[in-house]
PDB file of C-alpha atoms in Angstrom:
ATOM      1  CA  MET A  20      40.832 -25.442   4.573  1.00 75.00           C
ATOM      2  CA  LYS A  21      40.401 -25.128   1.104  1.00 81.00           C
ATOM      3  CA  LYS A  22      37.008 -26.237   1.272  1.00 85.00           C
ATOM      4  CA  SER A  23      35.849 -23.777   3.483  1.00 86.00           C
ATOM      5  CA  ILE A  24      37.598 -20.863   1.098  1.00 88.00           C
ATOM      6  CA  TRP A  25      35.621 -22.028  -1.663  1.00 88.00           C
ATOM      7  CA  ILE A  26      32.498 -22.403   0.358  1.00 89.00           C
ATOM      8  CA  ALA A  27      33.037 -18.710   1.341  1.00 88.00           C
ATOM      9  CA  ILE A  28      33.782 -17.164  -1.677  1.00 88.00           C
ATOM     10  CA  SER A  29      30.639 -18.918  -3.189  1.00 89.00           C
ATOM     11  CA  VAL A  30      28.351 -17.536  -0.496  1.00 90.00           C
ATOM     12  CA  ILE A  31      30.023 -14.048  -1.263  1.00 90.00           C
ATOM     13  CA  LEU A  32      29.453 -14.454  -5.013  1.00 89.00           C
ATOM     14  CA  ILE A  33      25.729 -15.575  -4.552  1.00 90.00           C
ATOM     15  CA  LEU A  34      25.026 -12.667  -2.214  1.00 89.00           C
ATOM     16  CA  VAL A  35      26.747 -10.315  -4.644  1.00 90.00           C
ATOM     17  CA  ILE A  36      24.786 -11.130  -7.503  1.00 89.00           C
ATOM     18  CA  ALA A  37      21.333 -11.870  -5.803  1.00 88.00           C
ATOM     19  CA  THR A  38      21.270  -8.381  -4.114  1.00 89.00           C
ATOM     20  CA  PRO A  39      20.698  -6.291  -7.225  1.00 88.00           C
ATOM     21  CA  PHE A  40      17.761  -8.756  -8.235  1.00 87.00           C
ATOM     22  CA  VAL A  41      16.348  -8.459  -4.810  1.00 84.00           C
ATOM     23  CA  PHE A  42      16.583  -4.674  -4.861  1.00 82.00           C
ATOM     24  CA  ILE A  43      14.575  -4.508  -8.372  1.00 84.00           C
ATOM     25  CA  TYR A  44      12.147  -6.927  -7.066  1.00 79.00           C
ATOM     26  CA  LEU A  45      11.096  -4.769  -3.987  1.00 74.00           C
ATOM     27  CA  LEU A  46      11.385  -1.616  -6.076  1.00 70.00           C
ATOM     28  CA  ASN A  47       8.685  -3.101  -8.581  1.00 72.00           C
ATOM     29  CA  ASN A  48       6.659  -4.827  -6.250  1.00 71.00           C
ATOM     30  CA  GLY A  49       6.962  -3.347  -2.823  1.00 73.00           C
ATOM     31  CA  ASN A  50       7.547  -5.091   0.618  1.00 80.00           C
ATOM     32  CA  PRO A  51       5.911  -8.707   0.559  1.00 87.00           C
ATOM     33  CA  TYR A  52       5.296  -8.396   4.311  1.00 87.00           C
ATOM     34  CA  THR A  53       3.357  -5.272   3.925  1.00 89.00           C
ATOM     35  CA  LYS A  54       1.490  -6.588   0.623  1.00 90.00           C
ATOM     36  CA  TYR A  55       0.311  -9.532   2.926  1.00 91.00           C
ATOM     37  CA  VAL A  56      -0.628  -7.274   5.901  1.00 91.00           C
ATOM     38  CA  ALA A  57      -2.859  -4.872   3.365  1.00 92.00           C
ATOM     39  CA  ASN A  58      -4.429  -7.914   1.787  1.00 92.00           C
ATOM     40  CA  LYS A  59      -5.579  -9.494   4.978  1.00 94.00           C
ATOM     41  CA  SER A  60      -6.620  -6.693   7.139  1.00 94.00           C
ATOM     42  CA  VAL A  61      -8.534  -4.305   4.501  1.00 95.00           C
ATOM     43  CA  PRO A  62     -10.956  -6.379   3.140  1.00 95.00           C
ATOM     44  CA  VAL A  63     -11.673  -7.344   6.854  1.00 95.00           C
ATOM     45  CA  TYR A  64     -12.091  -3.741   7.764  1.00 95.00           C
ATOM     46  CA  LEU A  65     -14.131  -3.070   4.983  1.00 95.00           C
ATOM     47  CA  GLU A  66     -16.565  -5.791   5.585  1.00 94.00           C
ATOM     48  CA  GLU A  67     -16.716  -4.748   9.232  1.00 94.00           C
ATOM     49  CA  LYS A  68     -17.817  -1.274   7.773  1.00 93.00           C
ATOM     50  CA  GLY A  69     -20.839  -2.835   6.213  1.00 92.00           C
ATOM     51  CA  TYR A  70     -19.093  -3.143   2.582  1.00 93.00           C
ATOM     52  CA  THR A  71     -19.638  -6.533   0.686  1.00 92.00           C
ATOM     53  CA  GLU A  72     -17.575  -7.586  -2.178  1.00 91.00           C
ATOM     54  CA  SER A  73     -20.407  -6.850  -4.567  1.00 92.00           C
ATOM     55  CA  ASP A  74     -20.449  -3.225  -3.321  1.00 92.00           C
ATOM     56  CA  LEU A  75     -16.540  -2.826  -4.980  1.00 94.00           C
ATOM     57  CA  VAL A  76     -15.515  -2.488  -8.258  1.00 93.00           C
ATOM     58  CA  GLU A  77     -11.963  -2.357  -7.580  1.00 92.00           C
ATOM     59  CA  SER A  78      -9.778  -3.276  -4.564  1.00 94.00           C
ATOM     60  CA  HIS A  79      -6.240  -4.295  -4.094  1.00 93.00           C
ATOM     61  CA  TYR A  80      -2.783  -3.253  -2.791  1.00 92.00           C
ATOM     62  CA  VAL A  81      -0.735  -0.792  -4.684  1.00 90.00           C
ATOM     63  CA  GLU A  82       2.777   0.649  -4.003  1.00 85.00           C
ATOM     64  CA  PRO A  83       3.007   4.415  -4.027  1.00 86.00           C
ATOM     65  CA  LYS A  84       5.699   6.095  -5.639  1.00 81.00           C
ATOM     66  CA  HIS A  85       6.236   8.902  -3.514  1.00 81.00           C
ATOM     67  CA  ARG A  86       7.093   9.124   0.536  1.00 83.00           C
ATOM     68  CA  THR A  87       4.020   8.559   2.706  1.00 87.00           C
ATOM     69  CA  ASN A  88       3.404   8.970   6.288  1.00 88.00           C
ATOM     70  CA  LYS A  89       6.023   7.373   8.407  1.00 90.00           C
ATOM     71  CA  ASP A  90       3.495   6.263  11.235  1.00 91.00           C
ATOM     72  CA  PHE A  91       1.905   3.750   8.161  1.00 92.00           C
ATOM     73  CA  TYR A  92       3.834   1.006   6.059  1.00 90.00           C
ATOM     74  CA  HIS A  93       4.564   2.370   2.707  1.00 88.00           C
ATOM     75  CA  GLY A  94       2.124   0.258   0.480  1.00 88.00           C
ATOM     76  CA  HIS A  95      -1.759   1.315   0.494  1.00 92.00           C
ATOM     77  CA  TYR A  96      -5.032  -0.837  -0.473  1.00 94.00           C
ATOM     78  CA  GLN A  97      -6.780   0.929  -3.343  1.00 94.00           C
ATOM     79  CA  VAL A  98     -10.510   0.744  -3.382  1.00 96.00           C
ATOM     80  CA  VAL A  99     -13.065   2.250  -6.022  1.00 95.00           C
ATOM     81  CA  PHE A 100     -17.044   1.626  -5.094  1.00 95.00           C
ATOM     82  CA  LYS A 101     -19.763   0.497  -7.365  1.00 94.00           C
ATOM     83  CA  ASP A 102     -21.658   3.579  -6.555  1.00 91.00           C
ATOM     84  CA  GLU A 103     -18.785   6.382  -6.833  1.00 91.00           C
ATOM     85  CA  ARG A 104     -16.563   5.245  -9.847  1.00 91.00           C
ATOM     86  CA  ASP A 105     -14.997   8.334 -10.076  1.00 92.00           C
ATOM     87  CA  VAL A 106     -13.292   8.165  -6.755  1.00 94.00           C
ATOM     88  CA  THR A 107     -10.555   6.129  -5.686  1.00 95.00           C
ATOM     89  CA  TYR A 108     -10.257   5.723  -1.975  1.00 96.00           C
ATOM     90  CA  TYR A 109      -6.852   4.726  -0.281  1.00 95.00           C
ATOM     91  CA  TYR A 110      -6.250   2.571   2.912  1.00 96.00           C
ATOM     92  CA  GLY A 111      -3.007   2.294   5.302  1.00 94.00           C
ATOM     93  CA  ILE A 112      -2.137   0.058   8.004  1.00 94.00           C
ATOM     94  CA  THR A 113      -0.064   1.770  10.957  1.00 94.00           C
ATOM     95  CA  LYS A 114       3.168   0.433  12.143  1.00 92.00           C
ATOM     96  CA  LYS A 115       2.229   0.402  15.606  1.00 92.00           C
ATOM     97  CA  GLY A 116      -0.959  -2.003  16.287  1.00 90.00           C
ATOM     98  CA  LYS A 117      -1.394  -2.607  12.553  1.00 91.00           C
ATOM     99  CA  GLN A 118      -4.711  -0.941  12.194  1.00 94.00           C
ATOM    100  CA  VAL A 119      -6.494   0.079   9.308  1.00 95.00           C
ATOM    101  CA  LYS A 120      -7.212   3.863   8.689  1.00 95.00           C
ATOM    102  CA  GLN A 121      -8.540   5.453   5.555  1.00 95.00           C
ATOM    103  CA  PHE A 122      -6.555   8.254   3.924  1.00 94.00           C
ATOM    104  CA  CYS A 123      -7.965  11.542   3.493  1.00 92.00           C
ATOM    105  CA  GLU A 124      -6.510  11.813  -0.001  1.00 91.00           C
ATOM    106  CA  LYS A 125      -8.717  10.465  -3.128  1.00 93.00           C
ATOM    107  CA  ASP A 126      -8.206  10.361  -6.663  1.00 91.00           C
ATOM    108  CA  LYS A 127     -11.067  11.987  -8.442  1.00 91.00           C
ATOM    109  CA  LEU A 128     -11.751  11.426 -12.141  1.00 88.00           C
ATOM    110  CA  LEU A 129     -12.664  14.492 -13.538  1.00 87.00           C
ATOM    111  CA  PRO A 130     -15.023  15.116 -16.507  1.00 87.00           C
ATOM    112  CA  ASP A 131     -12.016  15.953 -19.078  1.00 88.00           C
ATOM    113  CA  GLY A 132     -10.366  12.466 -17.957  1.00 83.00           C
ATOM    114  CA  VAL A 133      -7.615  13.902 -15.506  1.00 87.00           C
ATOM    115  CA  THR A 134      -7.282  12.237 -12.015  1.00 86.00           C
ATOM    116  CA  ASP A 135      -6.936  15.203  -9.545  1.00 85.00           C
ATOM    117  CA  ILE A 136      -5.966  14.637  -5.711  1.00 88.00           C
ATOM    118  CA  PHE A 137      -8.998  15.318  -3.651  1.00 86.00           C
ATOM    119  CA  GLU A 138      -9.494  15.765  -0.060  1.00 87.00           C
ATOM    120  CA  GLY A 139     -13.044  16.693   0.460  1.00 84.00           C
ATOM    121  CA  GLY A 140     -15.968  14.855   1.851  1.00 85.00           C
ATOM    122  CA  THR A 141     -17.513  11.870  -0.648  1.00 88.00           C
ATOM    123  CA  MET A 142     -19.940   9.213  -0.355  1.00 89.00           C
ATOM    124  CA  HIS A 143     -17.618   7.011   1.681  1.00 92.00           C
ATOM    125  CA  SER A 144     -15.553   9.262   3.432  1.00 91.00           C
ATOM    126  CA  GLU A 145     -14.485   8.527   7.079  1.00 91.00           C
ATOM    127  CA  GLU A 146     -14.353  11.214   9.660  1.00 88.00           C
ATOM    128  CA  ASN A 147     -11.327  10.228  11.307  1.00 90.00           C
ATOM    129  CA  CYS A 148      -9.136   9.857   8.185  1.00 91.00           C
ATOM    130  CA  ILE A 149      -5.691  10.309   8.136  1.00 90.00           C
ATOM    131  CA  SER A 150      -3.224  12.359   5.973  1.00 89.00           C
ATOM    132  CA  SER A 151      -1.043  10.393   4.120  1.00 88.00           C
ATOM    133  CA  LEU A 152       1.083  13.537   2.785  1.00 83.00           C
ATOM    134  CA  GLU A 153       1.841  14.327   6.410  1.00 84.00           C
ATOM    135  CA  ASN A 154       4.604  13.234   8.848  1.00 79.00           C
ATOM    136  CA  ARG A 155       6.952  12.149   5.868  1.00 73.00           C
ATOM    137  CA  ASN A 156      10.487  13.559   6.777  1.00 68.00           C
TER     138      ASN A 156
END
């Protein structure tokens, strides 16, 4: 009987101590599953669109600090193309069907060094882009 009480107390203590560390990890790094899905899906999607690794300056998973479209996983995939270095594109993964979609909002680096959110057409914009800022309730 005493042994089972000590085991229960130990498990509760471990949970109480570990919970803040897990919470801080998730806040800083995002959901590991979302990161895995994005890192596997978006490069394949870009390859299917005809882009190669040599067309990209930068491509990696990012965790936005604001609320996004609730039909998509929270983490995004950020891409900068070599022939358009002043525009950063974002791609998301739908929760249903795990489809990759380009977000309409892009970050554009202005000549004065300020980054602005831009939704207009650019060299690599897709016709069927989705707004990451809609459907956020």
